[in-house]
Amino acid sequence: NAGVTQTPKFRVLKTGQSMTLLCAQDMNHEYMYWYRQDPGMGLRLIHYSVGEGTTAKGEVPDGYNVSRLKKQNFLLGLESAAPSQTSVYFCASSYSAQSRDRGNQPQHFGDGTRLSIL
Amino acid sequence: AQKVTQAQTEISVVEKEDVTLDCVYETRDTTYYLFWYKQPPSGELVFLIRRNSFDEQNEISGRYSWNFQKSTSSFNFTITASQVVDSAVYFCALSTQGGSEKLVFGKGTKLTVNP
C-alpha cells in the first residue's frame, strides 16, 4: 500500500550542483504536484501535471523543471541549486478517473524530501 | 486569485481544553473545495476533511468538528477535549474547479497541547 513515494528523503547539495527528485504514485492518479514548504510560508505549488506528458507552472516555478514521461512518475529537477532552494519538498497526487466520486478528490502526499543547499 | 488566511500562527492549550483553528478564504469562483490537513512533528501531511462550496452542513468526526460559513468565508476547525497527540501544524487549503485541483494553502497554525 505505497501511495505516494518520494526519493530521496534527505539530500545535501553544494551551490551549483544539479539533482532530480523522484515522485512515484501507484493509485493511477491523473494529477500530480510538487510543493515546497518553508518555515512560516505553508506549502507553495512549484509545478503540476494533469496528465502524462503535460506540465504547468505553479506559484513558485523559477529554478525548477519537471517531467511527466510516465503517468505514475513526476520528476522535479534543479539544474543549478541555490541556497534559496533549501526547503522540504512534497509531492502529491489526486484524481482517479475511475473513482466513483468524480468531484474534487483529496490530494495524497508523499512523506517529503528535506533538501539543503550549502 | 485564491487566498487562504490562517491568522493564528501558534496556539498553546492545556490537555482537555477545546480549541478552534480559524480559516478564512477568498475566491471568486462559485464552486470550490476546502480542506484541512494535519502535519504532526514527524512531518507527513494527513488529510482530515474536504468540503465543497455547496455543502454548508457542519461536520463532526469524533473530537473534531468543522464549521463552514459561506457568509463569512470561513471554515473553522474545532478540537474538543484536546490531547497531546493533537499537537501538530494544521493547514487549511482551497481548490477551485478548472481541471487541475491544485491547492492553495494557508500558512498553517501550530497547535501545542501541553499535558
PDB file of C-alpha atoms in Angstrom:
ATOM      1  CA  ASN A   1       0.000   0.000   0.000  1.00  0.00           C
ATOM      2  CA  ALA A   2       2.704   2.502  -1.029  1.00  0.00           C
ATOM      3  CA  GLY A   3       0.598   5.503  -2.132  1.00  0.00           C
ATOM      4  CA  VAL A   4       2.993   8.335  -2.983  1.00  0.00           C
ATOM      5  CA  THR A   5       6.705   7.622  -2.642  1.00  0.00           C
ATOM      6  CA  GLN A   6       9.408  10.272  -2.769  1.00  0.00           C
ATOM      7  CA  THR A   7      13.085   9.594  -3.381  1.00  0.00           C
ATOM      8  CA  PRO A   8      15.406  10.587  -1.732  1.00  0.00           C
ATOM      9  CA  LYS A   9      14.219  11.523   1.766  1.00  0.00           C
ATOM     10  CA  PHE A  10      17.230  13.701   2.535  1.00  0.00           C
ATOM     11  CA  ARG A  11      19.915  15.334   0.428  1.00  0.00           C
ATOM     12  CA  VAL A  12      22.645  17.917   0.866  1.00  0.00           C
ATOM     13  CA  LEU A  13      23.930  19.720  -2.207  1.00  0.00           C
ATOM     14  CA  LYS A  14      26.510  22.349  -2.907  1.00  0.00           C
ATOM     15  CA  THR A  15      25.526  25.532  -4.702  1.00  0.00           C
ATOM     16  CA  GLY A  16      25.519  24.971  -8.440  1.00  0.00           C
ATOM     17  CA  GLN A  17      25.019  21.214  -8.320  1.00  0.00           C
ATOM     18  CA  SER A  18      22.076  19.597 -10.040  1.00  0.00           C
ATOM     19  CA  MET A  19      19.735  16.880  -8.894  1.00  0.00           C
ATOM     20  CA  THR A  20      16.404  15.238  -9.573  1.00  0.00           C
ATOM     21  CA  LEU A  21      13.722  14.382  -7.054  1.00  0.00           C
ATOM     22  CA  LEU A  22      11.554  11.423  -7.959  1.00  0.00           C
ATOM     23  CA  CYS A  23       7.906  11.008  -7.103  1.00  0.00           C
ATOM     24  CA  ALA A  24       6.042   7.782  -7.803  1.00  0.00           C
ATOM     25  CA  GLN A  25       2.367   7.006  -7.177  1.00  0.00           C
ATOM     26  CA  ASP A  26       0.570   3.683  -7.508  1.00  0.00           C
ATOM     27  CA  MET A  27      -3.038   4.931  -7.348  1.00  0.00           C
ATOM     28  CA  ASN A  28      -3.450   5.522 -11.072  1.00  0.00           C
ATOM     29  CA  HIS A  29      -3.952   9.229 -10.392  1.00  0.00           C
ATOM     30  CA  GLU A  30      -4.130  11.650 -13.276  1.00  0.00           C
ATOM     31  CA  TYR A  31      -2.848  14.728 -11.442  1.00  0.00           C
ATOM     32  CA  MET A  32       0.491  15.185  -9.731  1.00  0.00           C
ATOM     33  CA  TYR A  33       2.034  18.149  -7.937  1.00  0.00           C
ATOM     34  CA  TRP A  34       5.261  19.406  -6.438  1.00  0.00           C
ATOM     35  CA  TYR A  35       5.128  21.773  -3.449  1.00  0.00           C
ATOM     36  CA  ARG A  36       7.793  23.298  -1.291  1.00  0.00           C
ATOM     37  CA  GLN A  37       7.365  24.049   2.399  1.00  0.00           C
ATOM     38  CA  ASP A  38       9.329  26.791   4.082  1.00  0.00           C
ATOM     39  CA  PRO A  39       9.013  27.970   7.699  1.00  0.00           C
ATOM     40  CA  GLY A  40       6.065  30.316   8.132  1.00  0.00           C
ATOM     41  CA  MET A  41       5.094  30.049   4.460  1.00  0.00           C
ATOM     42  CA  GLY A  42       2.880  26.991   4.306  1.00  0.00           C
ATOM     43  CA  LEU A  43       3.093  24.909   1.147  1.00  0.00           C
ATOM     44  CA  ARG A  44       3.523  26.590  -2.202  1.00  0.00           C
ATOM     45  CA  LEU A  45       2.965  24.960  -5.562  1.00  0.00           C
ATOM     46  CA  ILE A  46       6.032  24.705  -7.799  1.00  0.00           C
ATOM     47  CA  HIS A  47       4.762  22.772 -10.835  1.00  0.00           C
ATOM     48  CA  TYR A  48       1.941  20.386 -11.541  1.00  0.00           C
ATOM     49  CA  SER A  49       0.752  17.942 -14.168  1.00  0.00           C
ATOM     50  CA  VAL A  50      -2.765  16.992 -15.222  1.00  0.00           C
ATOM     51  CA  GLY A  51      -1.668  14.009 -17.259  1.00  0.00           C
ATOM     52  CA  GLU A  52       1.166  12.083 -18.797  1.00  0.00           C
ATOM     53  CA  GLY A  53       3.272  14.316 -20.997  1.00  0.00           C
ATOM     54  CA  THR A  54       1.802  17.588 -19.660  1.00  0.00           C
ATOM     55  CA  THR A  55       3.183  20.009 -17.094  1.00  0.00           C
ATOM     56  CA  ALA A  56       2.329  23.515 -15.935  1.00  0.00           C
ATOM     57  CA  LYS A  57       3.810  26.196 -13.709  1.00  0.00           C
ATOM     58  CA  GLY A  58       2.578  26.830 -10.221  1.00  0.00           C
ATOM     59  CA  GLU A  59       3.172  29.726  -7.874  1.00  0.00           C
ATOM     60  CA  VAL A  60       6.967  29.432  -7.493  1.00  0.00           C
ATOM     61  CA  PRO A  61       8.371  27.680 -10.610  1.00  0.00           C
ATOM     62  CA  ASP A  62      11.638  29.574 -11.108  1.00  0.00           C
ATOM     63  CA  GLY A  63      14.771  27.455 -10.838  1.00  0.00           C
ATOM     64  CA  TYR A  64      12.891  24.163 -11.271  1.00  0.00           C
ATOM     65  CA  ASN A  65      11.951  21.925 -14.159  1.00  0.00           C
ATOM     66  CA  VAL A  66       9.632  18.933 -14.216  1.00  0.00           C
ATOM     67  CA  SER A  67       8.799  16.000 -16.431  1.00  0.00           C
ATOM     68  CA  ARG A  68       5.933  13.507 -16.532  1.00  0.00           C
ATOM     69  CA  LEU A  69       7.011  10.905 -19.053  1.00  0.00           C
ATOM     70  CA  LYS A  70       5.067   8.144 -17.325  1.00  0.00           C
ATOM     71  CA  LYS A  71       1.719   8.533 -15.620  1.00  0.00           C
ATOM     72  CA  GLN A  72       2.979   7.164 -12.318  1.00  0.00           C
ATOM     73  CA  ASN A  73       6.117   9.321 -12.090  1.00  0.00           C
ATOM     74  CA  PHE A  74       6.677  13.041 -11.693  1.00  0.00           C
ATOM     75  CA  LEU A  75      10.265  14.292 -11.600  1.00  0.00           C
ATOM     76  CA  LEU A  76      11.423  17.606 -10.170  1.00  0.00           C
ATOM     77  CA  GLY A  77      14.781  18.879 -11.344  1.00  0.00           C
ATOM     78  CA  LEU A  78      17.110  21.536 -10.010  1.00  0.00           C
ATOM     79  CA  GLU A  79      19.600  22.426 -12.730  1.00  0.00           C
ATOM     80  CA  SER A  80      21.817  24.700 -10.643  1.00  0.00           C
ATOM     81  CA  ALA A  81      20.943  24.541  -6.965  1.00  0.00           C
ATOM     82  CA  ALA A  82      20.870  27.744  -4.918  1.00  0.00           C
ATOM     83  CA  PRO A  83      20.711  28.207  -1.128  1.00  0.00           C
ATOM     84  CA  SER A  84      17.214  29.724  -1.567  1.00  0.00           C
ATOM     85  CA  GLN A  85      16.048  26.299  -2.681  1.00  0.00           C
ATOM     86  CA  THR A  86      16.770  24.809   0.724  1.00  0.00           C
ATOM     87  CA  SER A  87      13.349  23.505   1.699  1.00  0.00           C
ATOM     88  CA  VAL A  88      11.181  20.488   2.295  1.00  0.00           C
ATOM     89  CA  TYR A  89       9.650  19.268  -0.947  1.00  0.00           C
ATOM     90  CA  PHE A  90       6.363  17.439  -1.084  1.00  0.00           C
ATOM     91  CA  CYS A  91       4.903  15.533  -3.968  1.00  0.00           C
ATOM     92  CA  ALA A  92       1.175  14.852  -4.166  1.00  0.00           C
ATOM     93  CA  SER A  93      -1.265  13.156  -6.482  1.00  0.00           C
ATOM     94  CA  SER A  94      -5.006  13.170  -6.935  1.00  0.00           C
ATOM     95  CA  TYR A  95      -7.938  12.348  -9.162  1.00  0.00           C
ATOM     96  CA  SER A  96      -8.636   8.978 -10.483  1.00  0.00           C
ATOM     97  CA  ALA A  97     -10.971   8.974 -13.482  1.00  0.00           C
ATOM     98  CA  GLN A  98     -12.217   5.608 -12.301  1.00  0.00           C
ATOM     99  CA  SER A  99     -13.186   6.947  -8.886  1.00  0.00           C
ATOM    100  CA  ARG A 100     -16.872   6.918  -8.006  1.00  0.00           C
ATOM    101  CA  ASP A 101     -16.507  10.362  -6.501  1.00  0.00           C
ATOM    102  CA  ARG A 102     -15.866  12.363  -9.628  1.00  0.00           C
ATOM    103  CA  GLY A 103     -15.939  15.524  -7.603  1.00  0.00           C
ATOM    104  CA  ASN A 104     -12.857  17.085  -6.147  1.00  0.00           C
ATOM    105  CA  GLN A 105     -10.717  14.441  -4.526  1.00  0.00           C
ATOM    106  CA  PRO A 106      -8.182  14.983  -1.734  1.00  0.00           C
ATOM    107  CA  GLN A 107      -4.548  15.089  -2.617  1.00  0.00           C
ATOM    108  CA  HIS A 108      -2.396  12.295  -1.277  1.00  0.00           C
ATOM    109  CA  PHE A 109       1.031  13.437  -0.163  1.00  0.00           C
ATOM    110  CA  GLY A 110       4.404  11.754  -0.010  1.00  0.00           C
ATOM    111  CA  ASP A 111       6.474  11.966   3.156  1.00  0.00           C
ATOM    112  CA  GLY A 112       8.640  14.788   1.847  1.00  0.00           C
ATOM    113  CA  THR A 113      12.254  15.321   0.815  1.00  0.00           C
ATOM    114  CA  ARG A 114      14.430  17.519   3.012  1.00  0.00           C
ATOM    115  CA  LEU A 115      16.898  19.316   0.754  1.00  0.00           C
ATOM    116  CA  SER A 116      19.747  21.516   1.978  1.00  0.00           C
ATOM    117  CA  ILE A 117      21.833  23.638  -0.366  1.00  0.00           C
ATOM    118  CA  LEU A 118      25.149  24.811   1.065  1.00  0.00           C
TER     119      LEU A 118
ATOM    120  CA  ALA B   1      -6.973  34.863  -7.259  1.00  0.00           C
ATOM    121  CA  GLN B   2      -7.442  32.463  -4.398  1.00  0.00           C
ATOM    122  CA  LYS B   3      -6.149  33.070  -0.913  1.00  0.00           C
ATOM    123  CA  VAL B   4      -6.325  31.307   2.436  1.00  0.00           C
ATOM    124  CA  THR B   5      -5.612  33.093   5.696  1.00  0.00           C
ATOM    125  CA  GLN B   6      -4.884  31.369   8.969  1.00  0.00           C
ATOM    126  CA  ALA B   7      -4.415  34.286  11.303  1.00  0.00           C
ATOM    127  CA  GLN B   8      -3.334  32.194  14.290  1.00  0.00           C
ATOM    128  CA  THR B   9       0.340  31.351  13.889  1.00  0.00           C
ATOM    129  CA  GLU B  10       0.662  29.414  17.135  1.00  0.00           C
ATOM    130  CA  ILE B  11      -1.771  28.255  19.785  1.00  0.00           C
ATOM    131  CA  SER B  12      -0.932  26.619  23.078  1.00  0.00           C
ATOM    132  CA  VAL B  13      -3.531  24.886  25.255  1.00  0.00           C
ATOM    133  CA  VAL B  14      -3.633  22.521  28.162  1.00  0.00           C
ATOM    134  CA  GLU B  15      -4.890  18.998  27.611  1.00  0.00           C
ATOM    135  CA  LYS B  16      -8.696  18.609  27.658  1.00  0.00           C
ATOM    136  CA  GLU B  17      -9.288  22.196  26.608  1.00  0.00           C
ATOM    137  CA  ASP B  18     -11.315  22.859  23.469  1.00  0.00           C
ATOM    138  CA  VAL B  19      -9.530  24.770  20.721  1.00  0.00           C
ATOM    139  CA  THR B  20     -10.698  26.351  17.476  1.00  0.00           C
ATOM    140  CA  LEU B  21      -8.433  26.946  14.499  1.00  0.00           C
ATOM    141  CA  ASP B  22      -9.594  29.714  12.201  1.00  0.00           C
ATOM    142  CA  CYS B  23      -9.512  29.682   8.413  1.00  0.00           C
ATOM    143  CA  VAL B  24     -10.718  32.463   6.120  1.00  0.00           C
ATOM    144  CA  TYR B  25     -10.640  32.065   2.363  1.00  0.00           C
ATOM    145  CA  GLU B  26     -11.011  34.258  -0.703  1.00  0.00           C
ATOM    146  CA  THR B  27     -12.163  33.168  -4.133  1.00  0.00           C
ATOM    147  CA  ARG B  28     -14.381  34.492  -6.896  1.00  0.00           C
ATOM    148  CA  ASP B  29     -15.375  31.024  -8.004  1.00  0.00           C
ATOM    149  CA  THR B  30     -18.794  29.764  -7.033  1.00  0.00           C
ATOM    150  CA  THR B  31     -17.635  26.161  -6.957  1.00  0.00           C
ATOM    151  CA  TYR B  32     -14.700  25.454  -4.715  1.00  0.00           C
ATOM    152  CA  TYR B  33     -13.421  22.959  -2.193  1.00  0.00           C
ATOM    153  CA  LEU B  34     -11.957  23.435   1.247  1.00  0.00           C
ATOM    154  CA  PHE B  35      -9.600  21.099   3.040  1.00  0.00           C
ATOM    155  CA  TRP B  36      -7.849  20.648   6.348  1.00  0.00           C
ATOM    156  CA  TYR B  37      -4.563  18.794   6.636  1.00  0.00           C
ATOM    157  CA  LYS B  38      -2.601  17.882   9.751  1.00  0.00           C
ATOM    158  CA  GLN B  39       1.187  17.808   9.866  1.00  0.00           C
ATOM    159  CA  PRO B  40       2.448  16.094  13.016  1.00  0.00           C
ATOM    160  CA  PRO B  41       6.065  16.525  14.200  1.00  0.00           C
ATOM    161  CA  SER B  42       7.053  13.531  12.069  1.00  0.00           C
ATOM    162  CA  GLY B  43       6.414  15.715   9.026  1.00  0.00           C
ATOM    163  CA  GLU B  44       3.898  13.886   6.868  1.00  0.00           C
ATOM    164  CA  LEU B  45       0.682  15.537   5.728  1.00  0.00           C
ATOM    165  CA  VAL B  46      -2.508  13.847   6.845  1.00  0.00           C
ATOM    166  CA  PHE B  47      -5.801  14.603   5.119  1.00  0.00           C
ATOM    167  CA  LEU B  48      -8.599  15.417   7.576  1.00  0.00           C
ATOM    168  CA  ILE B  49     -11.593  16.714   5.641  1.00  0.00           C
ATOM    169  CA  ARG B  50     -12.864  18.046   2.334  1.00  0.00           C
ATOM    170  CA  ARG B  51     -15.888  20.279   1.917  1.00  0.00           C
ATOM    171  CA  ASN B  52     -17.445  21.550  -1.298  1.00  0.00           C
ATOM    172  CA  SER B  53     -18.953  25.006  -1.570  1.00  0.00           C
ATOM    173  CA  PHE B  54     -22.492  23.709  -1.936  1.00  0.00           C
ATOM    174  CA  ASP B  55     -22.470  21.816   1.318  1.00  0.00           C
ATOM    175  CA  GLU B  56     -22.630  24.113   4.335  1.00  0.00           C
ATOM    176  CA  GLN B  57     -23.529  21.379   6.766  1.00  0.00           C
ATOM    177  CA  ASN B  58     -21.227  21.270   9.725  1.00  0.00           C
ATOM    178  CA  GLU B  59     -19.412  18.012  10.251  1.00  0.00           C
ATOM    179  CA  ILE B  60     -18.342  16.148  13.337  1.00  0.00           C
ATOM    180  CA  SER B  61     -15.888  13.299  13.456  1.00  0.00           C
ATOM    181  CA  GLY B  62     -15.126  12.152  16.965  1.00  0.00           C
ATOM    182  CA  ARG B  63     -13.442  15.045  18.764  1.00  0.00           C
ATOM    183  CA  TYR B  64     -13.098  17.014  15.530  1.00  0.00           C
ATOM    184  CA  SER B  65     -15.724  19.330  14.110  1.00  0.00           C
ATOM    185  CA  TRP B  66     -15.795  21.794  11.254  1.00  0.00           C
ATOM    186  CA  ASN B  67     -17.917  24.912  10.846  1.00  0.00           C
ATOM    187  CA  PHE B  68     -18.319  26.119   7.261  1.00  0.00           C
ATOM    188  CA  GLN B  69     -19.924  29.550   6.805  1.00  0.00           C
ATOM    189  CA  LYS B  70     -20.073  30.983   3.308  1.00  0.00           C
ATOM    190  CA  SER B  71     -21.417  34.287   4.617  1.00  0.00           C
ATOM    191  CA  THR B  72     -18.118  34.956   6.372  1.00  0.00           C
ATOM    192  CA  SER B  73     -15.922  32.867   4.025  1.00  0.00           C
ATOM    193  CA  SER B  74     -14.737  30.813   6.934  1.00  0.00           C
ATOM    194  CA  PHE B  75     -14.054  27.130   7.508  1.00  0.00           C
ATOM    195  CA  ASN B  76     -13.076  26.764  11.151  1.00  0.00           C
ATOM    196  CA  PHE B  77     -11.855  23.614  12.831  1.00  0.00           C
ATOM    197  CA  THR B  78     -12.553  22.748  16.463  1.00  0.00           C
ATOM    198  CA  ILE B  79     -10.887  20.077  18.538  1.00  0.00           C
ATOM    199  CA  THR B  80     -12.856  19.136  21.627  1.00  0.00           C
ATOM    200  CA  ALA B  81     -11.080  17.846  24.720  1.00  0.00           C
ATOM    201  CA  SER B  82      -7.660  18.240  23.143  1.00  0.00           C
ATOM    202  CA  GLN B  83      -4.969  15.639  23.650  1.00  0.00           C
ATOM    203  CA  VAL B  84      -1.184  15.767  23.472  1.00  0.00           C
ATOM    204  CA  VAL B  85      -1.331  13.745  20.242  1.00  0.00           C
ATOM    205  CA  ASP B  86      -3.210  16.633  18.633  1.00  0.00           C
ATOM    206  CA  SER B  87      -0.023  18.696  18.723  1.00  0.00           C
ATOM    207  CA  ALA B  88       0.770  19.450  15.100  1.00  0.00           C
ATOM    208  CA  VAL B  89       0.679  22.104  12.431  1.00  0.00           C
ATOM    209  CA  TYR B  90      -2.739  22.347  10.819  1.00  0.00           C
ATOM    210  CA  PHE B  91      -3.205  23.654   7.305  1.00  0.00           C
ATOM    211  CA  CYS B  92      -6.360  24.907   5.683  1.00  0.00           C
ATOM    212  CA  ALA B  93      -6.411  24.766   1.884  1.00  0.00           C
ATOM    213  CA  LEU B  94      -8.618  25.760  -1.034  1.00  0.00           C
ATOM    214  CA  SER B  95      -9.021  24.479  -4.563  1.00  0.00           C
ATOM    215  CA  THR B  96     -11.333  25.562  -7.336  1.00  0.00           C
ATOM    216  CA  GLN B  97     -12.653  23.870 -10.429  1.00  0.00           C
ATOM    217  CA  GLY B  98     -10.608  24.172 -13.545  1.00  0.00           C
ATOM    218  CA  GLY B  99      -9.267  20.727 -14.187  1.00  0.00           C
ATOM    219  CA  SER B 100      -6.164  20.672 -12.055  1.00  0.00           C
ATOM    220  CA  GLU B 101      -7.440  20.727  -8.471  1.00  0.00           C
ATOM    221  CA  LYS B 102      -4.247  22.375  -7.284  1.00  0.00           C
ATOM    222  CA  LEU B 103      -4.327  23.567  -3.699  1.00  0.00           C
ATOM    223  CA  VAL B 104      -3.704  26.987  -2.214  1.00  0.00           C
ATOM    224  CA  PHE B 105      -2.605  26.577   1.381  1.00  0.00           C
ATOM    225  CA  GLY B 106      -2.766  28.852   4.356  1.00  0.00           C
ATOM    226  CA  LYS B 107       0.456  29.338   6.282  1.00  0.00           C
ATOM    227  CA  GLY B 108      -0.616  26.935   8.978  1.00  0.00           C
ATOM    228  CA  THR B 109      -1.371  27.071  12.688  1.00  0.00           C
ATOM    229  CA  LYS B 110       0.967  25.323  15.075  1.00  0.00           C
ATOM    230  CA  LEU B 111      -1.012  23.762  17.913  1.00  0.00           C
ATOM    231  CA  THR B 112       0.752  22.667  21.069  1.00  0.00           C
ATOM    232  CA  VAL B 113      -1.223  20.692  23.611  1.00  0.00           C
ATOM    233  CA  ASN B 114       0.509  20.557  26.965  1.00  0.00           C
ATOM    234  CA  PRO B 115      -0.142  17.784  29.487  1.00  0.00           C
TER     235      PRO B 115
END
